[in-house]
PDB file of C-alpha atoms and ligand atoms in Angstrom:
ATOM      1  CA  UNK M  85     -18.770  20.837   4.866  1.00 47.00           C
ATOM      2  CA  UNK M  86     -21.259  23.575   5.231  1.00 74.00           C
ATOM      3  CA  UNK M  87     -21.768  25.570   1.956  1.00 88.00           C
ATOM      4  CA  UNK M  88     -24.176  28.104   3.359  1.00 94.00           C
ATOM      5  CA  UNK M  89     -24.338  31.007   1.002  1.00 96.00           C
ATOM      6  CA  UNK M  90     -24.768  34.655   1.958  1.00 98.00           C
ATOM      7  CA  UNK M  91     -26.307  36.410  -1.138  1.00 98.00           C
ATOM      8  CA  UNK M  92     -23.965  39.196  -2.215  1.00 98.00           C
ATOM      9  CA  UNK M  93     -26.906  41.447  -3.192  1.00 98.00           C
ATOM     10  CA  UNK M  94     -30.316  41.454  -1.490  1.00 98.00           C
ATOM     11  CA  UNK M  95     -33.110  43.641  -2.869  1.00 98.00           C
ATOM     12  CA  UNK M  96     -36.223  44.411  -0.681  1.00 98.00           C
ATOM     13  CA  UNK M  97     -39.643  45.678  -1.409  1.00 98.00           C
ATOM     14  CA  UNK M  98     -40.587  47.367   1.840  1.00 98.00           C
ATOM     15  CA  UNK M  99     -44.340  46.850   2.056  1.00 98.00           C
ATOM     16  CA  UNK M 100     -46.812  46.855   4.870  1.00 98.00           C
ATOM     17  CA  UNK M 101     -46.190  50.194   6.651  1.00 98.00           C
ATOM     18  CA  UNK M 102     -49.707  51.317   6.259  1.00 98.00           C
ATOM     19  CA  UNK M 103     -51.282  48.077   7.524  1.00 98.00           C
ATOM     20  CA  UNK M 104     -48.772  48.076  10.561  1.00 98.00           C
ATOM     21  CA  UNK M 105     -50.089  51.587  11.477  1.00 98.00           C
ATOM     22  CA  UNK M 106     -53.695  50.521  10.828  1.00 98.00           C
ATOM     23  CA  UNK M 107     -53.438  47.491  13.076  1.00 98.00           C
ATOM     24  CA  UNK M 108     -52.533  50.061  15.883  1.00 98.00           C
ATOM     25  CA  UNK M 109     -55.176  52.563  15.054  1.00 98.00           C
ATOM     26  CA  UNK M 110     -52.305  55.027  14.017  1.00 98.00           C
ATOM     27  CA  UNK M 111     -52.095  57.382  10.960  1.00 97.00           C
ATOM     28  CA  UNK M 112     -50.307  55.764   7.996  1.00 97.00           C
ATOM     29  CA  UNK M 113     -47.346  57.910   8.348  1.00 97.00           C
ATOM     30  CA  UNK M 114     -46.476  56.466  11.765  1.00 98.00           C
ATOM     31  CA  UNK M 115     -46.114  53.255   9.967  1.00 98.00           C
ATOM     32  CA  UNK M 116     -43.657  54.956   7.593  1.00 98.00           C
ATOM     33  CA  UNK M 117     -41.687  56.308  10.433  1.00 98.00           C
ATOM     34  CA  UNK M 118     -41.463  52.782  12.041  1.00 98.00           C
ATOM     35  CA  UNK M 119     -40.531  51.427   8.560  1.00 98.00           C
ATOM     36  CA  UNK M 120     -37.660  53.871   8.239  1.00 98.00           C
ATOM     37  CA  UNK M 121     -36.469  53.167  11.763  1.00 98.00           C
ATOM     38  CA  UNK M 122     -36.596  49.458  10.877  1.00 98.00           C
ATOM     39  CA  UNK M 123     -34.601  49.933   7.731  1.00 98.00           C
ATOM     40  CA  UNK M 124     -31.659  51.406   9.731  1.00 97.00           C
ATOM     41  CA  UNK M 125     -31.642  48.259  11.862  1.00 98.00           C
ATOM     42  CA  UNK M 126     -31.771  45.938   8.878  1.00 98.00           C
ATOM     43  CA  UNK M 127     -28.899  47.722   7.156  1.00 98.00           C
ATOM     44  CA  UNK M 128     -26.612  46.869  10.141  1.00 97.00           C
ATOM     45  CA  UNK M 129     -28.074  43.243  10.265  1.00 98.00           C
ATOM     46  CA  UNK M 130     -27.445  42.840   6.537  1.00 98.00           C
ATOM     47  CA  UNK M 131     -23.850  44.095   6.866  1.00 97.00           C
ATOM     48  CA  UNK M 132     -23.191  41.823  10.020  1.00 97.00           C
ATOM     49  CA  UNK M 133     -24.630  38.741   7.936  1.00 98.00           C
ATOM     50  CA  UNK M 134     -22.087  39.606   5.232  1.00 98.00           C
ATOM     51  CA  UNK M 135     -24.324  41.127   2.579  1.00 98.00           C
ATOM     52  CA  UNK M 136     -22.421  43.387   0.441  1.00 98.00           C
ATOM     53  CA  UNK M 137     -25.270  45.214  -1.410  1.00 98.00           C
ATOM     54  CA  UNK M 138     -28.801  46.166  -0.038  1.00 98.00           C
ATOM     55  CA  UNK M 139     -31.238  47.788  -2.387  1.00 98.00           C
ATOM     56  CA  UNK M 140     -34.571  48.991  -1.107  1.00 98.00           C
ATOM     57  CA  UNK M 141     -37.675  50.336  -2.765  1.00 98.00           C
ATOM     58  CA  UNK M 142     -38.555  53.306  -0.651  1.00 96.00           C
ATOM     59  CA  UNK M 143     -40.556  55.415  -2.997  1.00 97.00           C
ATOM     60  CA  UNK M 144     -42.067  54.378  -6.455  1.00 97.00           C
ATOM     61  CA  UNK M 145     -43.012  56.458  -9.411  1.00 96.00           C
ATOM     62  CA  UNK M 146     -46.463  55.445  -8.588  1.00 96.00           C
ATOM     63  CA  UNK M 147     -46.297  56.564  -5.014  1.00 97.00           C
ATOM     64  CA  UNK M 148     -47.076  60.239  -5.963  1.00 98.00           C
ATOM     65  CA  UNK M 149     -50.567  59.020  -6.475  1.00 98.00           C
ATOM     66  CA  UNK M 150     -51.122  58.831  -2.589  1.00 97.00           C
ATOM     67  CA  UNK M 151     -52.631  61.593  -0.605  1.00 97.00           C
ATOM     68  CA  UNK M 152     -50.805  64.862  -0.431  1.00 97.00           C
ATOM     69  CA  UNK M 153     -50.600  64.349   3.350  1.00 97.00           C
ATOM     70  CA  UNK M 154     -48.996  60.934   3.030  1.00 97.00           C
ATOM     71  CA  UNK M 155     -46.409  61.998   0.287  1.00 98.00           C
ATOM     72  CA  UNK M 156     -45.608  65.064   2.448  1.00 98.00           C
ATOM     73  CA  UNK M 157     -45.157  62.784   5.457  1.00 98.00           C
ATOM     74  CA  UNK M 158     -42.808  60.299   3.641  1.00 98.00           C
ATOM     75  CA  UNK M 159     -40.743  63.320   2.313  1.00 98.00           C
ATOM     76  CA  UNK M 160     -40.274  64.608   5.931  1.00 98.00           C
ATOM     77  CA  UNK M 161     -39.285  61.063   7.000  1.00 98.00           C
ATOM     78  CA  UNK M 162     -36.859  60.923   3.966  1.00 98.00           C
ATOM     79  CA  UNK M 163     -35.200  64.217   4.856  1.00 98.00           C
ATOM     80  CA  UNK M 164     -34.606  63.038   8.357  1.00 97.00           C
ATOM     81  CA  UNK M 165     -33.254  59.662   7.122  1.00 97.00           C
ATOM     82  CA  UNK M 166     -30.916  61.177   4.580  1.00 97.00           C
ATOM     83  CA  UNK M 167     -29.568  63.702   7.276  1.00 95.00           C
ATOM     84  CA  UNK M 168     -29.046  60.752   9.802  1.00 95.00           C
ATOM     85  CA  UNK M 169     -27.366  58.691   6.958  1.00 96.00           C
ATOM     86  CA  UNK M 170     -24.492  61.062   6.506  1.00 95.00           C
ATOM     87  CA  UNK M 171     -23.309  60.208  10.092  1.00 95.00           C
ATOM     88  CA  UNK M 172     -24.129  56.609   9.853  1.00 95.00           C
ATOM     89  CA  UNK M 173     -22.193  56.130   6.555  1.00 97.00           C
ATOM     90  CA  UNK M 174     -19.125  57.580   8.251  1.00 96.00           C
ATOM     91  CA  UNK M 175     -19.511  55.388  11.353  1.00 95.00           C
ATOM     92  CA  UNK M 176     -20.334  52.227   9.432  1.00 95.00           C
ATOM     93  CA  UNK M 177     -18.058  52.749   6.425  1.00 97.00           C
ATOM     94  CA  UNK M 178     -21.340  52.436   4.396  1.00 98.00           C
ATOM     95  CA  UNK M 179     -21.573  53.713   0.797  1.00 98.00           C
ATOM     96  CA  UNK M 180     -24.928  55.142  -0.234  1.00 98.00           C
ATOM     97  CA  UNK M 181     -26.384  55.204  -3.696  1.00 98.00           C
ATOM     98  CA  UNK M 182     -29.579  56.482  -4.814  1.00 98.00           C
ATOM     99  CA  UNK M 183     -31.494  55.173  -7.953  1.00 98.00           C
ATOM    100  CA  UNK M 184     -34.588  56.453  -9.710  1.00 98.00           C
ATOM    101  CA  UNK M 185     -35.396  59.773 -11.334  1.00 98.00           C
ATOM    102  CA  UNK M 186     -34.372  62.251  -8.605  1.00 96.00           C
ATOM    103  CA  UNK M 187     -35.264  65.418 -10.881  1.00 96.00           C
ATOM    104  CA  UNK M 188     -38.806  65.150  -9.629  1.00 95.00           C
ATOM    105  CA  UNK M 189     -37.780  65.413  -5.900  1.00 97.00           C
ATOM    106  CA  UNK M 190     -37.371  68.660  -4.006  1.00 98.00           C
ATOM    107  CA  UNK M 191     -34.257  70.661  -4.403  1.00 98.00           C
ATOM    108  CA  UNK M 192     -33.140  70.245  -0.848  1.00 98.00           C
ATOM    109  CA  UNK M 193     -33.620  66.629  -1.040  1.00 98.00           C
ATOM    110  CA  UNK M 194     -31.687  66.304  -4.140  1.00 98.00           C
ATOM    111  CA  UNK M 195     -28.831  68.366  -2.480  1.00 97.00           C
ATOM    112  CA  UNK M 196     -28.826  65.929   0.548  1.00 97.00           C
ATOM    113  CA  UNK M 197     -28.625  62.956  -1.821  1.00 98.00           C
ATOM    114  CA  UNK M 198     -25.612  64.424  -3.626  1.00 98.00           C
ATOM    115  CA  UNK M 199     -23.991  65.347  -0.396  1.00 97.00           C
ATOM    116  CA  UNK M 200     -24.583  61.884   0.900  1.00 98.00           C
ATOM    117  CA  UNK M 201     -23.264  60.168  -2.188  1.00 98.00           C
ATOM    118  CA  UNK M 202     -20.126  62.295  -2.366  1.00 97.00           C
ATOM    119  CA  UNK M 203     -19.460  61.964   1.262  1.00 97.00           C
ATOM    120  CA  UNK M 204     -19.714  58.112   1.212  1.00 98.00           C
ATOM    121  CA  UNK M 205     -18.332  57.342  -2.271  1.00 97.00           C
ATOM    122  CA  UNK M 206     -15.030  55.936  -1.007  1.00 98.00           C
ATOM    123  CA  UNK M 207     -16.452  53.857   1.679  1.00 98.00           C
ATOM    124  CA  UNK M 208     -15.785  50.102   1.464  1.00 98.00           C
ATOM    125  CA  UNK M 209     -18.438  48.638   3.659  1.00 98.00           C
ATOM    126  CA  UNK M 210     -22.000  47.723   2.606  1.00 98.00           C
ATOM    127  CA  UNK M 211     -23.355  49.514  -0.419  1.00 98.00           C
ATOM    128  CA  UNK M 212     -26.842  50.658   0.442  1.00 98.00           C
ATOM    129  CA  UNK M 213     -28.954  51.700  -2.289  1.00 98.00           C
ATOM    130  CA  UNK M 214     -32.253  53.419  -2.030  1.00 98.00           C
ATOM    131  CA  UNK M 215     -34.783  53.621  -4.897  1.00 98.00           C
ATOM    132  CA  UNK M 216     -36.465  56.960  -4.864  1.00 98.00           C
ATOM    133  CA  UNK M 217     -38.939  57.996  -7.557  1.00 98.00           C
ATOM    134  CA  UNK M 218     -38.035  54.732  -9.026  1.00 98.00           C
ATOM    135  CA  UNK M 219     -39.870  52.685 -11.547  1.00 98.00           C
ATOM    136  CA  UNK M 220     -38.188  50.021 -13.546  1.00 98.00           C
ATOM    137  CA  UNK M 221     -39.909  50.764 -16.898  1.00 98.00           C
ATOM    138  CA  UNK M 222     -38.967  54.447 -16.361  1.00 98.00           C
ATOM    139  CA  UNK M 223     -35.295  53.431 -15.637  1.00 98.00           C
ATOM    140  CA  UNK M 224     -35.270  51.341 -19.040  1.00 98.00           C
ATOM    141  CA  UNK M 225     -36.856  54.082 -20.857  1.00 98.00           C
ATOM    142  CA  UNK M 226     -34.274  56.723 -19.746  1.00 98.00           C
ATOM    143  CA  UNK M 227     -31.462  54.168 -20.606  1.00 98.00           C
ATOM    144  CA  UNK M 228     -32.948  53.544 -23.986  1.00 98.00           C
ATOM    145  CA  UNK M 229     -33.016  57.243 -24.643  1.00 98.00           C
ATOM    146  CA  UNK M 230     -29.373  57.794 -23.715  1.00 98.00           C
ATOM    147  CA  UNK M 231     -28.403  54.827 -26.046  1.00 98.00           C
ATOM    148  CA  UNK M 232     -30.536  56.126 -28.970  1.00 98.00           C
ATOM    149  CA  UNK M 233     -28.989  59.509 -28.663  1.00 98.00           C
ATOM    150  CA  UNK M 234     -25.485  57.947 -28.940  1.00 98.00           C
ATOM    151  CA  UNK M 235     -26.628  55.869 -31.957  1.00 98.00           C
ATOM    152  CA  UNK M 236     -28.065  59.117 -33.545  1.00 98.00           C
ATOM    153  CA  UNK M 237     -24.956  60.961 -32.927  1.00 98.00           C
ATOM    154  CA  UNK M 238     -22.770  58.146 -34.324  1.00 98.00           C
ATOM    155  CA  UNK M 239     -21.108  57.397 -31.009  1.00 98.00           C
ATOM    156  CA  UNK M 240     -22.451  53.901 -30.976  1.00 98.00           C
ATOM    157  CA  UNK M 241     -23.594  51.450 -33.783  1.00 98.00           C
ATOM    158  CA  UNK M 242     -26.639  49.172 -33.334  1.00 97.00           C
ATOM    159  CA  UNK M 243     -24.206  46.183 -32.994  1.00 98.00           C
ATOM    160  CA  UNK M 244     -22.749  47.836 -29.894  1.00 98.00           C
ATOM    161  CA  UNK M 245     -25.934  47.530 -28.088  1.00 98.00           C
ATOM    162  CA  UNK M 246     -25.381  44.345 -25.839  1.00 98.00           C
ATOM    163  CA  UNK M 247     -26.828  43.216 -22.517  1.00 98.00           C
ATOM    164  CA  UNK M 248     -23.843  44.500 -20.836  1.00 98.00           C
ATOM    165  CA  UNK M 249     -24.235  48.011 -22.453  1.00 98.00           C
ATOM    166  CA  UNK M 250     -27.772  48.172 -21.457  1.00 98.00           C
ATOM    167  CA  UNK M 251     -26.859  47.113 -17.883  1.00 98.00           C
ATOM    168  CA  UNK M 252     -24.223  49.790 -17.741  1.00 98.00           C
ATOM    169  CA  UNK M 253     -26.834  52.496 -18.728  1.00 98.00           C
ATOM    170  CA  UNK M 254     -29.204  51.647 -15.982  1.00 98.00           C
ATOM    171  CA  UNK M 255     -29.175  53.502 -12.550  1.00 98.00           C
ATOM    172  CA  UNK M 256     -27.728  50.308 -11.034  1.00 98.00           C
ATOM    173  CA  UNK M 257     -24.603  50.493 -13.399  1.00 98.00           C
ATOM    174  CA  UNK M 258     -21.692  48.830 -11.748  1.00 98.00           C
ATOM    175  CA  UNK M 259     -23.740  46.868  -9.273  1.00 98.00           C
ATOM    176  CA  UNK M 260     -24.134  43.082  -9.496  1.00 98.00           C
ATOM    177  CA  UNK M 261     -27.718  41.916  -9.942  1.00 98.00           C
ATOM    178  CA  UNK M 262     -29.614  41.035  -6.944  1.00 98.00           C
ATOM    179  CA  UNK M 263     -29.199  37.307  -5.766  1.00 97.00           C
ATOM    180  CA  UNK M 264     -32.309  37.643  -3.740  1.00 98.00           C
ATOM    181  CA  UNK M 265     -35.464  39.691  -3.765  1.00 98.00           C
ATOM    182  CA  UNK M 266     -37.551  39.863  -0.698  1.00 98.00           C
ATOM    183  CA  UNK M 267     -41.089  41.394  -0.492  1.00 98.00           C
ATOM    184  CA  UNK M 268     -42.798  41.749   2.810  1.00 98.00           C
ATOM    185  CA  UNK M 269     -46.419  41.786   3.793  1.00 98.00           C
ATOM    186  CA  UNK M 270     -48.017  39.092   1.660  1.00 98.00           C
ATOM    187  CA  UNK M 271     -48.194  40.636  -1.710  1.00 97.00           C
ATOM    188  CA  UNK M 272     -46.757  38.440  -4.529  1.00 98.00           C
ATOM    189  CA  UNK M 273     -45.788  40.860  -7.233  1.00 97.00           C
ATOM    190  CA  UNK M 274     -42.797  42.808  -8.229  1.00 97.00           C
ATOM    191  CA  UNK M 275     -44.470  46.389  -8.741  1.00 97.00           C
ATOM    192  CA  UNK M 276     -42.012  47.644 -11.481  1.00 98.00           C
ATOM    193  CA  UNK M 277     -38.935  47.032  -9.212  1.00 98.00           C
ATOM    194  CA  UNK M 278     -35.698  46.273 -10.812  1.00 98.00           C
ATOM    195  CA  UNK M 279     -37.348  44.302 -13.765  1.00 98.00           C
ATOM    196  CA  UNK M 280     -34.060  44.027 -15.784  1.00 98.00           C
ATOM    197  CA  UNK M 281     -31.728  43.257 -12.871  1.00 98.00           C
ATOM    198  CA  UNK M 282     -33.931  40.616 -11.274  1.00 98.00           C
ATOM    199  CA  UNK M 283     -34.082  38.332 -14.341  1.00 97.00           C
ATOM    200  CA  UNK M 284     -32.181  35.440 -12.407  1.00 95.00           C
ATOM    201  CA  UNK M 285     -32.879  36.375  -8.743  1.00 96.00           C
ATOM    202  CA  UNK M 286     -34.446  34.056  -6.222  1.00 96.00           C
ATOM    203  CA  UNK M 287     -37.728  35.513  -4.858  1.00 97.00           C
ATOM    204  CA  UNK M 288     -38.802  35.389  -1.273  1.00 98.00           C
ATOM    205  CA  UNK M 289     -42.274  36.623  -0.109  1.00 98.00           C
ATOM    206  CA  UNK M 290     -43.359  36.670   3.574  1.00 98.00           C
ATOM    207  CA  UNK M 291     -46.358  37.872   5.437  1.00 98.00           C
ATOM    208  CA  UNK M 292     -44.436  39.974   7.929  1.00 98.00           C
ATOM    209  CA  UNK M 293     -45.196  43.687   7.707  1.00 98.00           C
ATOM    210  CA  UNK M 294     -42.090  45.671   7.034  1.00 98.00           C
ATOM    211  CA  UNK M 295     -41.691  47.580  10.383  1.00 98.00           C
ATOM    212  CA  UNK M 296     -41.620  44.059  11.998  1.00 98.00           C
ATOM    213  CA  UNK M 297     -39.111  42.409   9.674  1.00 98.00           C
ATOM    214  CA  UNK M 298     -36.141  41.776  11.803  1.00 98.00           C
ATOM    215  CA  UNK M 299     -32.879  39.926  11.699  1.00 98.00           C
ATOM    216  CA  UNK M 300     -34.518  36.615  12.208  1.00 98.00           C
ATOM    217  CA  UNK M 301     -36.728  37.188   9.252  1.00 98.00           C
ATOM    218  CA  UNK M 302     -33.760  38.202   7.193  1.00 98.00           C
ATOM    219  CA  UNK M 303     -32.034  34.946   8.140  1.00 98.00           C
ATOM    220  CA  UNK M 304     -35.232  33.024   7.238  1.00 97.00           C
ATOM    221  CA  UNK M 305     -35.042  34.681   3.629  1.00 98.00           C
ATOM    222  CA  UNK M 306     -31.378  33.614   3.406  1.00 98.00           C
ATOM    223  CA  UNK M 307     -32.167  30.149   4.607  1.00 96.00           C
ATOM    224  CA  UNK M 308     -34.953  29.899   1.821  1.00 97.00           C
ATOM    225  CA  UNK M 309     -32.159  31.182  -0.777  1.00 96.00           C
ATOM    226  CA  UNK M 310     -30.045  28.354   0.389  1.00 96.00           C
ATOM    227  CA  UNK M 311     -32.860  25.913  -0.061  1.00 93.00           C
ATOM    228  CA  UNK M 312     -33.181  25.122   3.631  1.00 79.00           C
ATOM    229  CA  UNK M 313     -36.115  24.553   5.889  1.00 72.00           C
ATOM    230  CA  UNK M 314     -34.623  24.974   9.268  1.00 61.00           C
ATOM    231  CA  UNK M 315     -37.238  23.936  11.913  1.00 60.00           C
ATOM    232  CA  UNK M 316     -35.665  25.749  14.847  1.00 56.00           C
ATOM    233  CA  UNK M 317     -35.816  22.666  16.912  1.00 62.00           C
ATOM    234  CA  UNK M 318     -39.571  22.008  16.159  1.00 67.00           C
ATOM    235  CA  UNK M 319     -41.380  19.822  13.686  1.00 62.00           C
ATOM    236  CA  UNK M 320     -43.414  21.260  10.846  1.00 56.00           C
TER     237      UNK M 320
HETATM  238  C1  FPP T 633     -44.689  50.638   1.941  1.00 55.47           C
HETATM  239  O1  FPP T 633     -45.848  50.379   2.756  1.00 55.47           O
HETATM  240  C2  FPP T 633     -44.060  51.917   2.062  1.00 55.47           C
HETATM  241  C3  FPP T 633     -43.866  52.949   1.078  1.00 55.47           C
HETATM  242  C4  FPP T 633     -44.301  52.537  -0.332  1.00 55.47           C
HETATM  243  C5  FPP T 633     -43.369  54.294   1.282  1.00 55.47           C
HETATM  244  C6  FPP T 633     -42.374  54.567   2.369  1.00 55.47           C
HETATM  245  C7  FPP T 633     -41.233  53.764   2.702  1.00 55.47           C
HETATM  246  C8  FPP T 633     -40.731  54.071   3.912  1.00 55.47           C
HETATM  247  C9  FPP T 633     -40.965  55.168   4.795  1.00 55.47           C
HETATM  248  C10 FPP T 633     -39.644  53.154   4.414  1.00 55.47           C
HETATM  249  C11 FPP T 633     -38.096  53.830   4.305  1.00 55.47           C
HETATM  250  C12 FPP T 633     -38.044  55.122   3.930  1.00 55.47           C
HETATM  251  C13 FPP T 633     -37.188  55.979   3.492  1.00 55.47           C
HETATM  252  C14 FPP T 633     -38.033  57.351   3.193  1.00 55.47           C
HETATM  253  C15 FPP T 633     -35.756  55.975   3.437  1.00 55.47           C
HETATM  254  P1  FPP T 633     -47.283  50.681   2.333  1.00 55.47           P
HETATM  255  O2  FPP T 633     -47.700  52.069   2.604  1.00 55.47           O
HETATM  256  O3  FPP T 633     -47.525  50.380   0.868  1.00 55.47           O
HETATM  257  O4  FPP T 633     -48.052  49.701   3.221  1.00 55.47           O
HETATM  258  P2  FPP T 633     -49.557  49.084   3.043  1.00 55.47           P
HETATM  259  O5  FPP T 633     -49.478  48.139   1.738  1.00 55.47           O
HETATM  260  O6  FPP T 633     -49.773  48.236   4.268  1.00 55.47           O
HETATM  261  O7  FPP T 633     -50.584  50.275   2.767  1.00 55.47           O
END
């Protein structure tokens, strides 16, 4: 009997947009645009494969250190992506959720995020979660502050602080932890991405640059998760 498992929750660190552009002698933001277009395709692939939650690292708390021009370019791509996502969420029954500290984002982006979350909140298809101005340590710090405030005000006692309580205070509250974490483009690190949630996840690293990461690559990652080494008819 085939016991091939599809991971319920896949988290991806989208990396390699800059190198994809550089290889083509294009400005970095062309790579980000290609990366955002690819993300639209991969969401559909993920859903068609039976993945229920997809969480992607689109912009970290550290990404503000990039040049003003690059950050501006990414925000333009993000605006466009959020706008398109309203129609897509309706068409594909997709629920969208944004994690990270949104307070530092521009007001119109915050508004788009709120509209998108509200419009898609009752959808029952894939849960697509985007990490924006996200940092795992920042997320844990914000959660700790909210717990400390409750203890100080007497709403919680120290004994009430359990792993489940902490999980419920994170931005990902209510979502299962990722089963599989993928990072593209050859870097072997987690870069402050979901450090609490990936405690038991399987890690898959590949050399493919994010804009080139397609359904076949996603299937390879799931094969790896299943402990498989399919040779696609060849011999390794
Ligand atoms: C990773 O490649 C890309 C980012 C950190 C930022 C932007 C991500 C996107 C545009 C994809 C989806 C977007 C949105 C806005 C929903 P890199 O620049 O670190 O690549 P490099 O390591 O090759 O320089």
